[in-house]
Amino acid sequence: MKPAPFQYRAPGSVDEALGLLGPDSTVLAGGQSLVPLLNLRLARPELVVDINGVAELDYVRADDGPLRIGAMTRQVALERSELVRRRWPLLYKAVRLVGHPQIRSRGTVGGSVAHADPAAELPVVLTALGARFHLRSRGGARVLGASEFFLGPLYTARDPDELLVEIEVPEQPEGSGSGFVEHARTHGDFATAGAAAAVAPGGHAGIVLLGAGLVPTRAEPAERALAEGAHPREAAALAAQDVEDEYRRALCEELARRAIEEAMA
Ligand SMILES: Cc1cc2nc3c(=O)[nH]c(=O)nc-3n(C[C@H](O)[C@H](O)[C@H](O)COP(=O)(O)OP(=O)(O)OC[C@H]3O[C@@H](n4cnc5c(N)ncnc54)[C@H](O)[C@@H]3O)c2cc1C
């Protein structure tokens, strides 16, 4: 199918992009999710604002402590970043499981976050790492945590006139470990379920499930239990206890156990 007609603009800066965004506009980043939606006419914006020329949103750096990822950073840049691999290995482990290399070389980190697919890897690991999402509009700027940002499948707290500009990932304490495990029926497919664990010395943990709910599902009872010295098997059972479907619950429990064990090892 062909998309419904739309106006197309390609701004060269964030300010120019913000001047264009409004209720009937859509941002085009890597296009890996948006273009199929346009072609199927599930999205019918009047204006497409293509931010591929906004070079100021393409960076991965950690000069002042936290990792800062510009929204237009291609997913492959995380995979190839020595900084990410060394200091935020959970991101490195997860991004390599996003689709296929062709998808990751075009798809952006901001696009994956803004699209908020409940089966996507990056929103899950960013939630486990305590990431904060920076939004800008003509009227100002705001910063949201994962629980405020991800509201439902393909649904976030971002207003139509806001651009996601940066993802900020806090520094992980010295000696932290991480694990990411997922189950997909075919390599490169979206996962049926998955689990991310970031464990700091002393047991402080971020444990988040993929495919257990409509948004990345933070397993707070499991996090508390792990901090109090629970065995990974017990924590994993707590993590999955509220998953309604029996098969999915068993899968999430097993994946959570493996992710926690990998993180603690
Ligand atoms: C065959 C295939 C397999 C895939 N497999 C996986 C997978 O296994 N795991 C996975 O996680 N993903 C997968 N994807 C999706 C892929 O990761 C996409 O790249 C990602 O979901 C969207 O990123 P994008 O840059 O292409 O965004 P786009 O498609 O351009 O945009 C997606 C949405 O986000 C909005 N948006 C984008 N950037 C911004 C911004 N800066 N501010 C505000 N809104 C913005 C757009 O308006 C649109 O609504 C797959 C895609 C394909 C085609």
Tab-separated table of C-alpha atoms and ligand atoms in Angstrom, residues 26-36 51 71 75 97-100 103 106-108 110-112 114-115 119-122 158 162-165 188-191, ligand 1:
chain	number	residue	atom	x	y	z
A	26	THR	CA	4.685	13.000	13.112
A	27	VAL	CA	8.436	12.732	13.619
A	28	LEU	CA	10.347	10.532	11.169
A	29	ALA	CA	13.593	9.093	12.600
A	30	GLY	CA	14.903	5.772	11.217
A	31	GLY	CA	11.488	5.023	9.710
A	32	GLN	CA	11.693	1.316	10.595
A	33	SER	CA	8.412	1.407	12.502
A	34	LEU	CA	6.797	4.587	11.152
A	35	VAL	CA	7.039	3.829	7.424
A	36	PRO	CA	5.089	0.528	7.697
A	51	ILE	CA	14.822	14.672	11.765
A	71	ALA	CA	17.656	10.649	20.151
A	75	GLN	CA	21.079	1.676	17.340
A	97	LEU	CA	19.172	-8.510	19.893
A	98	VAL	CA	17.131	-5.764	18.183
A	99	GLY	CA	15.995	-7.164	14.829
A	100	HIS	CA	18.775	-7.580	12.271
A	103	ILE	CA	17.331	-2.561	11.170
A	106	ARG	CA	18.868	2.642	10.288
A	107	GLY	CA	16.724	2.480	13.468
A	108	THR	CA	17.456	5.026	16.180
A	110	GLY	CA	15.060	7.664	20.250
A	111	GLY	CA	12.763	6.011	17.716
A	112	SER	CA	12.692	2.759	19.660
A	114	ALA	CA	9.300	6.946	21.368
A	115	HIS	CA	7.631	4.044	19.536
A	119	ALA	CA	8.252	-6.204	22.814
A	120	ALA	CA	11.201	-3.840	22.245
A	121	GLU	CA	14.475	-4.441	24.038
A	122	LEU	CA	15.749	-0.884	24.582
A	158	ARG	CA	5.157	12.660	24.927
A	162	GLU	CA	7.404	17.534	21.935
A	163	LEU	CA	10.570	16.025	20.557
A	164	LEU	CA	12.439	13.343	22.469
A	165	VAL	CA	15.944	14.787	22.401
A	188	GLY	CA	15.939	-11.516	14.868
A	189	ASP	CA	12.196	-11.654	15.539
A	190	PHE	CA	10.592	-9.566	18.231
A	191	ALA	CA	10.926	-11.535	21.500
B	1	LIG	C1	11.795	-6.251	10.368
B	1	LIG	C2	11.901	-5.466	11.654
B	1	LIG	C3	12.276	-6.112	12.809
B	1	LIG	C4	12.395	-5.410	13.997
B	1	LIG	N1	12.755	-6.082	15.134
B	1	LIG	C5	12.861	-5.407	16.291
B	1	LIG	C6	13.228	-6.072	17.493
B	1	LIG	O1	13.482	-7.280	17.525
B	1	LIG	N2	13.313	-5.335	18.631
B	1	LIG	C7	13.039	-3.977	18.645
B	1	LIG	O2	13.131	-3.362	19.699
B	1	LIG	N3	12.694	-3.315	17.531
B	1	LIG	C8	12.596	-3.996	16.357
B	1	LIG	N4	12.243	-3.321	15.228
B	1	LIG	C9	11.914	-1.874	15.325
B	1	LIG	C10	13.179	-1.027	15.214
B	1	LIG	O3	13.958	-1.136	16.379
B	1	LIG	C11	12.850	0.447	14.980
B	1	LIG	O4	14.020	1.038	14.562
B	1	LIG	C12	12.333	1.252	16.156
B	1	LIG	O5	11.184	0.712	16.723
B	1	LIG	C13	11.922	2.655	15.723
B	1	LIG	O6	13.051	3.428	15.484
B	1	LIG	P1	13.144	4.323	14.212
B	1	LIG	O7	14.321	5.208	14.408
B	1	LIG	O8	13.103	3.506	12.988
B	1	LIG	O9	11.840	5.250	14.398
B	1	LIG	P2	10.670	5.623	13.378
B	1	LIG	O10	10.096	4.423	12.740
B	1	LIG	O11	11.116	6.721	12.487
B	1	LIG	O12	9.632	6.234	14.431
B	1	LIG	C14	8.939	5.398	15.324
B	1	LIG	C15	7.967	6.269	16.163
B	1	LIG	O13	8.688	7.083	17.073
B	1	LIG	C16	8.457	8.469	16.811
B	1	LIG	N5	9.739	9.150	16.991
B	1	LIG	C17	10.933	8.736	16.492
B	1	LIG	N6	11.921	9.541	16.948
B	1	LIG	C18	11.342	10.457	17.741
B	1	LIG	C19	11.842	11.558	18.511
B	1	LIG	N7	13.143	11.849	18.573
B	1	LIG	N8	10.962	12.308	19.227
B	1	LIG	C20	9.639	12.003	19.174
B	1	LIG	N9	9.104	10.980	18.479
B	1	LIG	C21	9.951	10.220	17.766
B	1	LIG	C22	7.909	8.522	15.397
B	1	LIG	O14	7.076	9.648	15.194
B	1	LIG	C23	7.136	7.219	15.314
B	1	LIG	O15	5.885	7.378	15.926
B	1	LIG	C24	12.131	-4.004	14.022
B	1	LIG	C25	11.761	-3.334	12.831
B	1	LIG	C26	11.649	-4.045	11.659
B	1	LIG	C27	11.257	-3.303	10.407
